[in-house]
Each structure stands twice: as C-alpha cells, then as structure tokens.
Coordinates of C-alpha atoms in Angstrom, one line a residue:
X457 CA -26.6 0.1 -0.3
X458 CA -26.3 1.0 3.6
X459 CA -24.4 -0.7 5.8
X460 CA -25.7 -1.1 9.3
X461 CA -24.7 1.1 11.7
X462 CA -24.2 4.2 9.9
X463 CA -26.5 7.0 8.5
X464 CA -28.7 6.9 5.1
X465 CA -28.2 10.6 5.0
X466 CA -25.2 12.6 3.8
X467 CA -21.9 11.0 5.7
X468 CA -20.7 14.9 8.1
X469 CA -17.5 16.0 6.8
X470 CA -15.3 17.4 9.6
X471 CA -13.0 20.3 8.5
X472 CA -10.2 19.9 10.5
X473 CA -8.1 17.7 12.4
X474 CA -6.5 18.9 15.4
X475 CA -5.0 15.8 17.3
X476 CA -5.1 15.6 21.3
X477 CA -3.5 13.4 23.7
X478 CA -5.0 10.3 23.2
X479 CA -6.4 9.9 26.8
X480 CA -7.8 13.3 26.5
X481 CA -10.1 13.1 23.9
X482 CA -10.5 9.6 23.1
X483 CA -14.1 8.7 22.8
X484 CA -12.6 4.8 23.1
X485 CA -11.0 5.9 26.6
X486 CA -13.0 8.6 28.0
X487 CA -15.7 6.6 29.5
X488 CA -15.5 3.5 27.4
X489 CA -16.8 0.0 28.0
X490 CA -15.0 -2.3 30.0
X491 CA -13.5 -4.1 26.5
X492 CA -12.8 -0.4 25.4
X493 CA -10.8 0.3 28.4
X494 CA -9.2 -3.6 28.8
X495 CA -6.0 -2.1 26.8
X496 CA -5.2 0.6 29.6
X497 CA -2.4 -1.3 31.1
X498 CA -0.6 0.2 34.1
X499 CA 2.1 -2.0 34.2
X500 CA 3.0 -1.4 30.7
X501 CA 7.1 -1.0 30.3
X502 CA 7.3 2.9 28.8
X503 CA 9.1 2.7 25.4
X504 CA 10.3 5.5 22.9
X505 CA 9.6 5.7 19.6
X506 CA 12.6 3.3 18.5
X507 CA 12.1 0.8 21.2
X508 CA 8.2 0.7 19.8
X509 CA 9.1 0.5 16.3
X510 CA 11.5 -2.2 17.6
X511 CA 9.1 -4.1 20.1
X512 CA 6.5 -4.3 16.6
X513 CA 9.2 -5.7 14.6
X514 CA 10.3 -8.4 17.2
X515 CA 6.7 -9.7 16.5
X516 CA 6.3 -12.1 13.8
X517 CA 7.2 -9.9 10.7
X518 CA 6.4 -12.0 7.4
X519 CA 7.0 -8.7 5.6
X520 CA 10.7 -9.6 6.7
X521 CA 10.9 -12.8 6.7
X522 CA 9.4 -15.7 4.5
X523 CA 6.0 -17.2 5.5
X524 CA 5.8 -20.9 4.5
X525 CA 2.3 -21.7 4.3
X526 CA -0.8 -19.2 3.4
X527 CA -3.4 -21.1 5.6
X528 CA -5.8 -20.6 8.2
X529 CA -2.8 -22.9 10.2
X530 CA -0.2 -19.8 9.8
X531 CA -2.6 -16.7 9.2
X532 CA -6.4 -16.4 10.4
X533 CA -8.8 -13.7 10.9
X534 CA -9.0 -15.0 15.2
X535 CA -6.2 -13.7 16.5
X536 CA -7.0 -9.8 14.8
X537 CA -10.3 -10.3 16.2
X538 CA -10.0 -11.1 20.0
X539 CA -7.3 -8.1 19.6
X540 CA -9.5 -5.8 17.9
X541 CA -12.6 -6.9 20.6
X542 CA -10.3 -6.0 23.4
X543 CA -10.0 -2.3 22.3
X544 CA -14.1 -2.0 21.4
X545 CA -13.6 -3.1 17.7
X546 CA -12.8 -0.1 16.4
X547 CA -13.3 -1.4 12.7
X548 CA -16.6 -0.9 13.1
X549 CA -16.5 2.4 14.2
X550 CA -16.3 4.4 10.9
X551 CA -17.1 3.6 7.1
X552 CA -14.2 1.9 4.9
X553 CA -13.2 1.3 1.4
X554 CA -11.3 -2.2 1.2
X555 CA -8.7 -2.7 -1.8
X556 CA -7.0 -6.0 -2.7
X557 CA -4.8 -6.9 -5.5
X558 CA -1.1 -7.3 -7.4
X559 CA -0.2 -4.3 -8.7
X560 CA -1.5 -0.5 -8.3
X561 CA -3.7 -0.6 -5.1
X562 CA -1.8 1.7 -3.2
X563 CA -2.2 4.2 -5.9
X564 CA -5.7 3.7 -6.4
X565 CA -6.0 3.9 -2.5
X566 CA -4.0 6.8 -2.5
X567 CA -6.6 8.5 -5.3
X568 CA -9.5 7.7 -3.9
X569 CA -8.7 8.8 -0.1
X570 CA -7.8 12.0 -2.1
X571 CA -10.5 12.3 -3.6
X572 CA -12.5 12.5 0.1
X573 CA -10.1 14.5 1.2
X574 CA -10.8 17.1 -1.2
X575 CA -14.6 16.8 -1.0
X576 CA -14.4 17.8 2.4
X577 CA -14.3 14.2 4.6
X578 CA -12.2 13.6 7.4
X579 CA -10.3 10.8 5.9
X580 CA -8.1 8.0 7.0
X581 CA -5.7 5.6 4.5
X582 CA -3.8 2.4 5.7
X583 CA -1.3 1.4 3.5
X584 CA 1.9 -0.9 3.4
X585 CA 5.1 -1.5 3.1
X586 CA 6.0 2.1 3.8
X587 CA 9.1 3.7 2.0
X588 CA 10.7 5.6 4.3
X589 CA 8.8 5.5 7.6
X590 CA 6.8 3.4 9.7
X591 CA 4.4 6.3 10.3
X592 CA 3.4 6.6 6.4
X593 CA 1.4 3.1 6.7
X594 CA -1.4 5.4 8.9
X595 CA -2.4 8.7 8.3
X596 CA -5.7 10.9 9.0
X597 CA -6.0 13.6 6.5
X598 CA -3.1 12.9 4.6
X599 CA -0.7 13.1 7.4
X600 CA 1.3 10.3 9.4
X601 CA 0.4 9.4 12.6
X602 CA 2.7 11.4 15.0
X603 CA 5.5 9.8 16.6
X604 CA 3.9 10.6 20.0
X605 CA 0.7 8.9 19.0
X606 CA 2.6 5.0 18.0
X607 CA 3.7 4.8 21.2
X608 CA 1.2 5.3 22.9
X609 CA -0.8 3.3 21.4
X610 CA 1.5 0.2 21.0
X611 CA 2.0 0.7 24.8
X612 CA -1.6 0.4 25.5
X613 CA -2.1 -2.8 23.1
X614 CA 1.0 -4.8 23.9
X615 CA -0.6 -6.6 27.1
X616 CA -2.9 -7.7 24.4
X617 CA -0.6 -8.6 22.6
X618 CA 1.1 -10.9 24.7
X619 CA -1.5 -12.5 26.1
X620 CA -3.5 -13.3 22.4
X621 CA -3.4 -17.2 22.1
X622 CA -1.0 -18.4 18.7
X623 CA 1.4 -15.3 18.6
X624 CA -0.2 -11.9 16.8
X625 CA 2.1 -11.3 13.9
X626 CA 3.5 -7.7 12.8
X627 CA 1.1 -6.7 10.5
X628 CA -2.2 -7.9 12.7
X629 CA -0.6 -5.2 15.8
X630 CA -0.4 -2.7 13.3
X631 CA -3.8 -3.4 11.7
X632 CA -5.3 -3.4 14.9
X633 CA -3.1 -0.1 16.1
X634 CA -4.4 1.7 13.0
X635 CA -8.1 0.9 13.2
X636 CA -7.7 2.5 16.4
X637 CA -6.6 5.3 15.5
X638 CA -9.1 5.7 12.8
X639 CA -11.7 5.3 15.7
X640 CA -10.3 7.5 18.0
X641 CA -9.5 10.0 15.3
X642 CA -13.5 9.8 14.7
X643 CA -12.4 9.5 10.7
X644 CA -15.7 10.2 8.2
X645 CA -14.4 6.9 5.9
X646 CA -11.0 5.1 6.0
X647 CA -9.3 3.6 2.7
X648 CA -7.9 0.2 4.0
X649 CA -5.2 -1.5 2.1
X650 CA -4.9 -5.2 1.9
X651 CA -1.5 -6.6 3.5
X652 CA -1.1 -10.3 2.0
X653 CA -3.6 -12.1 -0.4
X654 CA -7.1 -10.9 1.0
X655 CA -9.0 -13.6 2.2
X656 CA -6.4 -14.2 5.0
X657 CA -5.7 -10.7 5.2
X658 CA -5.2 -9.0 8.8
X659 CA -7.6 -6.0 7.4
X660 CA -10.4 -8.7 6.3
X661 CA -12.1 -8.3 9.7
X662 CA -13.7 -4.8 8.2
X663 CA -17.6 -4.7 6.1
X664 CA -16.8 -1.7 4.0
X665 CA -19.3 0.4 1.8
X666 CA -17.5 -0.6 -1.1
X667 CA -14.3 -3.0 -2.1
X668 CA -11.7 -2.2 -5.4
X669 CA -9.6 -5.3 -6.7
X670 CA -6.5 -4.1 -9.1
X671 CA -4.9 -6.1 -11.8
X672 CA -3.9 -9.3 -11.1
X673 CA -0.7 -11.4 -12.2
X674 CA 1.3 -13.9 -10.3
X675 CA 2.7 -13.0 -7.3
X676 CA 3.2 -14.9 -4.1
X677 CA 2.7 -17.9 -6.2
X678 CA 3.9 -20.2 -3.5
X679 CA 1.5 -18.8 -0.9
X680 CA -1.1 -17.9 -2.7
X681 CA -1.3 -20.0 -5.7
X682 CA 0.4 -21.0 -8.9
X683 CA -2.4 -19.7 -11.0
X684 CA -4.2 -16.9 -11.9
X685 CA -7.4 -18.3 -10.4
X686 CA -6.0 -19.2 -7.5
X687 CA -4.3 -15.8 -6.7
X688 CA -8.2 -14.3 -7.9
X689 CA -9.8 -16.9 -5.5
X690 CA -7.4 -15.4 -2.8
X691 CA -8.1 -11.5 -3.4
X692 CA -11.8 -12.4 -3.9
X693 CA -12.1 -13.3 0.0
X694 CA -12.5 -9.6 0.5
X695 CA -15.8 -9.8 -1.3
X696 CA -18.7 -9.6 1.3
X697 CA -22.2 -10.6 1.5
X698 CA -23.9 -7.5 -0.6
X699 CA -21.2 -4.9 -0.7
X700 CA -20.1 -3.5 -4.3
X701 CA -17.0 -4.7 -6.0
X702 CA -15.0 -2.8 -8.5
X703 CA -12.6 -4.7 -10.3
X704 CA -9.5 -3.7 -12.7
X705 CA -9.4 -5.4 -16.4
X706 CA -8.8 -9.2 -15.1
X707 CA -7.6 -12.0 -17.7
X708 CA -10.8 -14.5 -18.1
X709 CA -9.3 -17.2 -15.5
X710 CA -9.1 -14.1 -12.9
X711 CA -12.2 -12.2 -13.8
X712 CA -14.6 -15.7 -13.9
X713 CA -13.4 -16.2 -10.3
X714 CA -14.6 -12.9 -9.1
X715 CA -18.2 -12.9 -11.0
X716 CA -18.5 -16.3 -9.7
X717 CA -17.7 -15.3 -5.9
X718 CA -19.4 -12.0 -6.3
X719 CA -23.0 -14.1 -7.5
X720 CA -22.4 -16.4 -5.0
X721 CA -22.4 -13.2 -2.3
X722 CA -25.0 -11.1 -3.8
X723 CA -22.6 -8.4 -4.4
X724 CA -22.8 -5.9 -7.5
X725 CA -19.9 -6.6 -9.6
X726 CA -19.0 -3.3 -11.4
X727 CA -15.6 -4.0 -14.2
X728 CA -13.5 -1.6 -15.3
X729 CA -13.8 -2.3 -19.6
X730 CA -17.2 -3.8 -19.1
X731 CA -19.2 -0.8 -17.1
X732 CA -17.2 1.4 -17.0
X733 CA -14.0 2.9 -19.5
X734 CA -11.6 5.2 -20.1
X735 CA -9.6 6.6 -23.1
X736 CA -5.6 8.2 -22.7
X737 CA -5.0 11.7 -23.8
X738 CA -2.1 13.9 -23.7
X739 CA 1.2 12.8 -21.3
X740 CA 4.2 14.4 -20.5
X741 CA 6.8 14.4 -17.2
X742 CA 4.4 16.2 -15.0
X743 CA 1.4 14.2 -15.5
X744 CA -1.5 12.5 -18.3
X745 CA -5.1 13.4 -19.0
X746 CA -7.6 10.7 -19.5
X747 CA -11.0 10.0 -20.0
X748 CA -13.7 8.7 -18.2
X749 CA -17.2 7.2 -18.8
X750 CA -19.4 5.2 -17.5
X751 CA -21.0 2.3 -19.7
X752 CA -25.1 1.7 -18.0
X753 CA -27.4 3.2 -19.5
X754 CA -28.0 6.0 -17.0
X755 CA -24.1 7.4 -17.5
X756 CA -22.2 9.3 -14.3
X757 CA -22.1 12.4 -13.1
X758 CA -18.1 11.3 -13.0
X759 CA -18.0 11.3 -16.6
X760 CA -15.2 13.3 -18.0
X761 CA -11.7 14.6 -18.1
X762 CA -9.2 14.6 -15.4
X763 CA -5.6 14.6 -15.5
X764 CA -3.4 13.1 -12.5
X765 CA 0.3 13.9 -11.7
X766 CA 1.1 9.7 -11.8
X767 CA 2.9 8.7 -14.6
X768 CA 2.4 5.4 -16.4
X769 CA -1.2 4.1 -18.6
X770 CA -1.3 1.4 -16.4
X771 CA -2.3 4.1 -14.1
X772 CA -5.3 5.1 -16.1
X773 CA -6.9 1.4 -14.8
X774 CA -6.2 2.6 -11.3
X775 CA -7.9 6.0 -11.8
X776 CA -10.7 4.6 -13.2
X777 CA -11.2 2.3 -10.9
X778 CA -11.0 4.7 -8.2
X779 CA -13.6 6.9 -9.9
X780 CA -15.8 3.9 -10.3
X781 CA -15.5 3.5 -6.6
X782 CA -16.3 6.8 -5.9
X783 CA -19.4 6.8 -8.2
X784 CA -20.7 3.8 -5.7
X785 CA -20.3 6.2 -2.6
X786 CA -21.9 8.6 -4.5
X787 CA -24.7 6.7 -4.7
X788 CA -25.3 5.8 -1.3
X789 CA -24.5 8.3 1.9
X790 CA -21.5 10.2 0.7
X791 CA -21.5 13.8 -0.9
X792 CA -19.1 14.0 -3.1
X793 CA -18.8 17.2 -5.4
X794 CA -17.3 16.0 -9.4
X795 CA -15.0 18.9 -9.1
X796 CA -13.4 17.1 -5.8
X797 CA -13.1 14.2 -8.2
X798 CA -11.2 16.3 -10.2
X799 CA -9.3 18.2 -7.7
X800 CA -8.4 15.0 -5.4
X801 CA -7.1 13.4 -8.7
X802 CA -4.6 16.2 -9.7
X803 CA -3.0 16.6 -6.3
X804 CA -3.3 12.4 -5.5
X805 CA 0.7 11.9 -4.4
X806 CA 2.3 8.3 -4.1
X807 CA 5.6 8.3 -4.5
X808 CA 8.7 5.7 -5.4
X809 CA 6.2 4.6 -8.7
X810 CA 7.4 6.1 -11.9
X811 CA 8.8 8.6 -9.9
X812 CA 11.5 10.8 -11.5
X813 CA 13.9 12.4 -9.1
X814 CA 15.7 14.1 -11.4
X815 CA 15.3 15.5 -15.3
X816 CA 19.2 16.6 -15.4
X817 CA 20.5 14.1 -14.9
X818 CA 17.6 11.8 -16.0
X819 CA 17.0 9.6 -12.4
X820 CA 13.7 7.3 -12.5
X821 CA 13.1 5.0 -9.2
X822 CA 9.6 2.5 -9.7
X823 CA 9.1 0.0 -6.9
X824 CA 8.3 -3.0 -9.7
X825 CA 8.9 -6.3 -7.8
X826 CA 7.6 -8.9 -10.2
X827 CA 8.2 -9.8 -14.0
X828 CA 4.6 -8.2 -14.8
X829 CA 5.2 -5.2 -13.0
X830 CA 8.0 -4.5 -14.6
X831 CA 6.5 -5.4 -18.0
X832 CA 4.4 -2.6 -17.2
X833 CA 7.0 0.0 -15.9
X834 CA 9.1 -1.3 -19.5
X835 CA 6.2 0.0 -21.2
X836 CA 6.0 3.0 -19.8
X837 CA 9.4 4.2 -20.0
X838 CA 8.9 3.3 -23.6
X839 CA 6.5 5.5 -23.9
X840 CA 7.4 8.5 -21.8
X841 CA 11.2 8.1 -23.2
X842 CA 11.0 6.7 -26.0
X843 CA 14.3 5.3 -27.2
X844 CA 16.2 6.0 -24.1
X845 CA 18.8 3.5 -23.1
X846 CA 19.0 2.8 -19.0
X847 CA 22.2 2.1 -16.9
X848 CA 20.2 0.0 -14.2
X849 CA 20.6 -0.3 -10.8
X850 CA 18.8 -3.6 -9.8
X851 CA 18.1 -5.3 -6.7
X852 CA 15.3 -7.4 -6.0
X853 CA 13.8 -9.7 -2.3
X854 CA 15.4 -13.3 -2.0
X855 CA 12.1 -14.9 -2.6
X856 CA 11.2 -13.1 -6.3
X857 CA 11.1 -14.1 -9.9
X858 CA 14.5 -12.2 -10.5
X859 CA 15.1 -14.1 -13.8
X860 CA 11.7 -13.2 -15.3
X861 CA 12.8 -9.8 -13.6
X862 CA 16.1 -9.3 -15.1
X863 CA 14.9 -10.7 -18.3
X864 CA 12.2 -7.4 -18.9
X865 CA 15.2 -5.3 -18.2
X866 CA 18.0 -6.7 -20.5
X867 CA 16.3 -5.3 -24.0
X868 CA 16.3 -1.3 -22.5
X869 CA 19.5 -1.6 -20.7
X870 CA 23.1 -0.7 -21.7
X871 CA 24.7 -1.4 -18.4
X872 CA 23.3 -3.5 -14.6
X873 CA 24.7 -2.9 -11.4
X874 CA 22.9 -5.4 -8.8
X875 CA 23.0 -4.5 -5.2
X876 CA 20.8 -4.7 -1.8
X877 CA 18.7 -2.6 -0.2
X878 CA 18.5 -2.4 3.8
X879 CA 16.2 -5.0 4.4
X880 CA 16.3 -8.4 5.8
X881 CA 14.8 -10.3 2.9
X882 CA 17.3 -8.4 -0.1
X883 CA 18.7 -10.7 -2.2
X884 CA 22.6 -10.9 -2.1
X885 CA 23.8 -9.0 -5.0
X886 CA 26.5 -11.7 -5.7
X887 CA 23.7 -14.2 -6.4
X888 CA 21.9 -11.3 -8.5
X889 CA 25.0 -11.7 -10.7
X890 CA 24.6 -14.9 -11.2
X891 CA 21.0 -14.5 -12.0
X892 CA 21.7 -11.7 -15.0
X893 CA 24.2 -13.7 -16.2
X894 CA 22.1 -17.3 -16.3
X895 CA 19.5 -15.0 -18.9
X896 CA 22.5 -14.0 -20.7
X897 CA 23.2 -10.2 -19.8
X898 CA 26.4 -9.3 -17.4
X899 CA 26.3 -7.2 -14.2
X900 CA 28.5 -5.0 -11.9
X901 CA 28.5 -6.1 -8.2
X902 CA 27.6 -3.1 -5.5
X903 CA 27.9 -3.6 -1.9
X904 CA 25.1 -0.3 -1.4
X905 CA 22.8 2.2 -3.0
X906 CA 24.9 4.2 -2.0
X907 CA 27.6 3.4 -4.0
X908 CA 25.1 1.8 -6.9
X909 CA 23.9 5.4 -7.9
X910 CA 27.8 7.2 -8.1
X911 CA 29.0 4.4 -9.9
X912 CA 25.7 4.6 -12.5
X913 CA 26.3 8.2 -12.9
X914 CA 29.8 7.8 -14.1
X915 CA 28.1 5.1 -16.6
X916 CA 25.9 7.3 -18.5
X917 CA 26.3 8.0 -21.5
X918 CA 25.2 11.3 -23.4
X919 CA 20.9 11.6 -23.2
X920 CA 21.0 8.5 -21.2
X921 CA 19.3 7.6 -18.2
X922 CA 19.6 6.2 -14.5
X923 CA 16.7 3.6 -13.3
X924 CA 16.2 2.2 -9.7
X925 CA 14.1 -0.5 -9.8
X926 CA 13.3 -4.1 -8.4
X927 CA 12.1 -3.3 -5.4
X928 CA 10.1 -1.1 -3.2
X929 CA 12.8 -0.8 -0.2
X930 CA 15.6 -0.2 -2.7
X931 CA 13.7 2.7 -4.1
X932 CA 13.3 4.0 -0.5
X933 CA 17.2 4.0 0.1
X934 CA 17.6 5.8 -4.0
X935 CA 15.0 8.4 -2.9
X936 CA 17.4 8.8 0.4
X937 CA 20.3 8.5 -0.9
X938 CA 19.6 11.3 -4.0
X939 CA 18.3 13.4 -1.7
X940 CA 22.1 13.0 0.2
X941 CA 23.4 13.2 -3.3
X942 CA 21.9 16.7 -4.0
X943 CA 22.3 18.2 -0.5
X944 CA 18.0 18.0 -0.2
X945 CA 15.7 17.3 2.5
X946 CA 16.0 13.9 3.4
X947 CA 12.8 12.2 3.6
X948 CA 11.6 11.3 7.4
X949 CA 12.9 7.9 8.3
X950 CA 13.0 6.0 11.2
X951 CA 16.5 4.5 11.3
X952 CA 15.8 2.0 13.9
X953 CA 17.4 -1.0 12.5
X954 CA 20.2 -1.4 15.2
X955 CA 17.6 -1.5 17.8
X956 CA 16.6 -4.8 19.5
X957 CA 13.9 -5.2 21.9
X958 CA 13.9 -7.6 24.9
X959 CA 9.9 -8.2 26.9
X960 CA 10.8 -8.4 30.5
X961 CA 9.7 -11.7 30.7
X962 CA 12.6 -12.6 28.1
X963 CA 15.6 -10.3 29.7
X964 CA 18.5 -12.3 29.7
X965 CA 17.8 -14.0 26.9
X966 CA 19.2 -14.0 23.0
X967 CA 17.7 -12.0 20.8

C-alpha cells in the first residue's frame, strides 16, 4: 500500500550523509514557504548547548515529573500540530515506521532502522529516554545529531514555542525538533518511537508506511489504564486508516483490542505467532540465532536464519517483528536486499538491555522497570547463567511497582543494595528498603552508583555475579560509572543538570 505523497517506485537510497549548516542547505529554509520560514526568529536569545538542553527541560518534562491525567485535557495531538505547521510540517516530508508498546520497541526500532541502513537508505530513528545523552534520542544514519545542530534548531523553534496556546511540553519540542531534522536531513524513511501510550502520543501526528506494536503488560496503569485492554486500546491509537500493523504475541484481552481497532480502520493486521514465527537456536554471550518464517501461503523471501548480538528470547519477538515489518516495506516501494536483513540484524546495537559490561568480573546492567520486564530479564539470566546467584544493585522511579519489582528479584539474589540514580523521579533508596523488606528480603542502603557498584564487588562471592537493574537512568550512571571504574572511555554525556534556564520575559524570577 502507498501512501500519498511519495513514489510507487523503488524509495532512492542516498549513500552518504554529509551534514551542512543548517541555513545552508536546508531545503525548509532555503526558499521556503512563509510557514517554513515563520521559525526564523531574529530576536531569538543565542544559547549553548547546556543552556538548550536546559531551556528544553524547563518545559513541561513528564518524563521527569509525574503526569496526573492521560487525557486530551493534559496531552493532545493540537499543540504538536500548530508547532509542527509553523516549520512546514516536516512529518510529512519523508516515509516513517511508527512503533508503540511496553517492552522491546526500542530494540525492535533499533533493528529495523538497521536493517535500512544496511540496505543502503538514508535513515533516521527517534527514540527515548536516552541513556547517556540527549543527542542519542535523534540520529540520521546511526549517528546523534551534532551538538551544533540542537541549538540551532531549538533556537529557531523556541518563539514557537512560547507563543503555542496550552504550554508545549518537553517531549512535543523535541518531537517536533526531530522531525525537522529528519526533513531537513532529506532522510529516505525515519523509525519513530512512541513517547507515552500512543494514541496521545507527541509522534501520533505522522501516517507511516507501516506501524509495529511490542508486547504489552501493565505499565502506566494509572494513566493509561488498569487493564490490559485498556493499555491495548491506548497503543492501538497509532493504528491508521489502511496502514499495516505488525503486532508482538499479545494475551487475548490485548490482541482482541487490536483486531477490533485494526477492522474498524481497514488496516492489515499481520501477528507475530499467527502469520508469521520463529524458532530459537544456539545462544551464547556474544549473541543467538533464530529462525524465521512466514505463515501465508505465499512464504517470504525473509525466511530464514539470522543471528543478532542482543541477548535475551524475548528478543526473538522483537526481531521477528522487525522482519515482519520489513517484509511489509518490501512489498510496497522499498528495496530491501535479504542479505541487508541479515547484515542490519547482526550489527543492530542498543545498549543498557541485557547488556554485559564485564565477563571478569561478571557485570550485567538491563534497564527492566516493571514486574514483567523483569520477569523477562529473570528468565534470561536463567538461561544465559544458569544457576548463577546475583549481588543486586536495585533502584527503581518513585512512581513504579517496586514490590512486584523486588519480588522477581528476591529468588536469584544473594545480597540487594538499593540506591538512586541521577534523576528527578528516583525513588529514595531509604523507602526502597522499606519496600524489600515489606516482601520479606533485606537491603543495604547506598547513597550513589557510585558507591553501589564498589560495595557489590566486595560482595561477590566466588562465580557470582553483579546486576544493575530497575531502571533505565540507573543503568546509564552503571555504564558510566564502570567505564570510571576501569579507566575506559566514558560514554558522551551531557552533564547539564546544574544548569537552570531563565526566558527573558521571566528574569528575576524563581526558578
């Protein structure tokens, strides 16, 4: 199926990216239309990298602090849009995959932008939260968006900013900063990640060629819903009008509410376990085969073996729904070779999931932040090491299920240290302690990571293990601080935190 707008032939696959100033090359800029060119502001206030980072977080930031209510009151597709019209709707601009769900769709966004990249397309992926750096959340071709490059476009969208009715939140500035970019980049497809939910979702504004919901479980359960269906109903907003869906094995509450929506839309729904499946082979530290088939009667060219550096079965789903995906591109406008499958597969990289950061001693950091999350990472370890006991290091957001957490993690660990990672919405480790000891195991209190991971090194015993886990920004400080530890590149981080920023219009004022 085509989408209006683009091509029925083969999509052009550029074979380089060599980024200009923006005002150079911009096809947005350089003789735009009048809404094109209405974010050119020459009044802006110049700002460095830190102040922009700073300036976006000063924005409503419900990735930092709680949102009460999941409603077209609090979040709504208007405010994206009059912001995105004001620049020339870029969304529109360039072909998209669109992924929703609980757990894995970073990964299987991360596989399939790969996979593009490695058949030769010009690619763009938009992803969040970000472990180390702001920049990670947009990249073209596998690479963050330069420093350079945020803030200059933050400077150009803030006088949109401030003057969009009902206060534009963190994530839509950044949505609509990175569908820019995408535009101006002149990306052959883009692999957009949802936020929040879906239907809600900042990124719902785009028509892609073809949508991927992951596995669902409760999460978010007092935004989104206390049930299954009513999370489902949620991520099942992203399904438009005639565009193929894949979707992840759902349980029947979840998976009734996405045939439902997707007859009521016209769309083709395509299910992993129903259309298309897959079969685990041999797994080890550096990586699993698996493989692939498809179900219909007329089979897949995709059909076949791959292997893929990402560690966990749970990330066999993921693959396969990625390949599925790809299989739908295939079919329309897009050219994509099998051994590009196979090739974007093997070198996919997503890190702080199942990630080891050392074999000697044994250091595993997974960004788990729900009970069935971590159900799935206990599984996993279980199966990659099996019998290994785990001094843990545990810290998990304010807002979680850290009972239901903690409980998973009791039966494969010998020894919990709670702590905090950097991050506005971290759970007090104090309280943490009082959680683990409410399910009936005992913790150690940690002010830091830093100190978390010495003091868990002391605490291993002969063949045992270290594990990070809880939490996506407390893997992000592990990965940081190991790298400290063992006198290795640190990864790129922005280290903004003690920065505040103040409009004009607000100087003088308490921040």
């Amino acid at each position: 199926m085509q989408r209006p707008g683009f091509t029925s032939t083969c999509i052009s696959r550029k074979k380089e990216y060599n980024p200009q100033p923006m005002q150079q090359t911009s096809p947005l800029l350089a003789g735009g239309t009048e809404g094109e060119n209405r974010g050119k502001h020459p009044d802006s206030v110049a700002m460095n990298y830190p102040e922009t980072i700073a300036y976006l977080h000063s924005l409503t930031d419900y990735e930092k602090t709680r949102i009460e209510r999941y409603a077209p009151e609090t979040l709504n597709l208007s405010r994206v849009e009059r912001l995105l019209a004001a620049v020339g709707d870029p969304h529109t601009r360039f072909p998209a995959v669109h992924i929703a769900g609980t757990k894995g769709k970073g990964s299987t966004a991360a596989m399939v932008e790969s996979c593009l990249r490695a058949a030769g397309y010009h690619t763009g992926l938009y992803t969040s939260p970000h472990l180390h750096t702001f920049r990670e959340r947009i990249q073209v071709d596998g690479q963050n968006i330069a420093r350079e490059e945020v803030v200059e476009l933050v400077q150009e969208v803030e006088p949109l900013i401030e003057r969009t009715p009902g206060g534009v939140t963190y994530f839509e500035a950044v949505t609509t900063i990175g569908f820019l970019y995408f535009a101006r980049a002149e990306v052959d497809v883009a692999v957009i990640e949802v936020g929040l939910g879906g239907r809600l979702d900042a990124t719902n504004v785009l028509t892609p060629e073809v949508s991927i919901i992951t596995s669902l479980s409760l999460e978010h359960t007092y935004l989104l819903g206390d049930t299954l269906a009513e999370i489902a109903y949620e991520k099942a907003g992203i399904i438009k009008p005639g565009i193929p869906i894949i979707s992840a094995p759902q349980r029947d509450e979840a998976m009734r509410v996405l045939r439902e929506t997707s007859r009521e839309r016209g769309s083709q729904l395509t299910e992993v376990g129903r259309d298309w499946d897959y079969s685990p082979g041999p797994a080890d530290l550096d990586g699993q085969l698996f493989t692939v088939w498809c179900l219909n009667d007329r089979g897949s060219e995709l059909d076949g073996e791959y292997w893929i550096p990402l560690l966990g079965r749970h990330q066999l789903e993921n693959g396969t729904s990625a390949i599925a995906a790809l299989d739908i591109l295939r079919q329309g406008s897009f050219c994509i070779p099998v051994e590009s499958v196979h090739e974007g597969l093997r070198s996919v990289h997503w890190p702080g999931r199942l990630e080891i950061l050392s074999r000697e001693p044994l250091v595993v950091g997974d960004g788990a932040h729900n009970p069935y999350s971590l159900g799935v990472l206990r599984e996993a370890l279980e199966e990659w090491f099996p019998g290994q006991r785990w001094v843990t290091i545990f810290g998990a957001s304010a807002d979680k299920d850290v009972a239901g957490m903690v409980s998973v993690l009791l039966p494969i660990s010998d020894y919990i240290i709670v702590t905090r990672s950097d991050h506005p919405r971290a759970a007090a480790p104090v309280k943490l302690a009082d959680v683990v000891a409410s399910v009936g195991g005992g913790a150690e209190v940690s002010v830091n990571v830093r100190k978390s991971i010495r003091r868990g090194l002391t605490m291993i015993d002969s063949g045992g293990g270290l594990l990070v886990t809880g939490s996506t920004h407390l893997v992000a400080d592990a990965r940081e601080e190991w790298a400290r530890y063992t006198n290795s590149s640190l990864p790129d981080n922005d280290e903004v935190a003690s920065l505040s920023f103040v409009p004009d219009s607000d100087a003088g004022k308490e921040t």
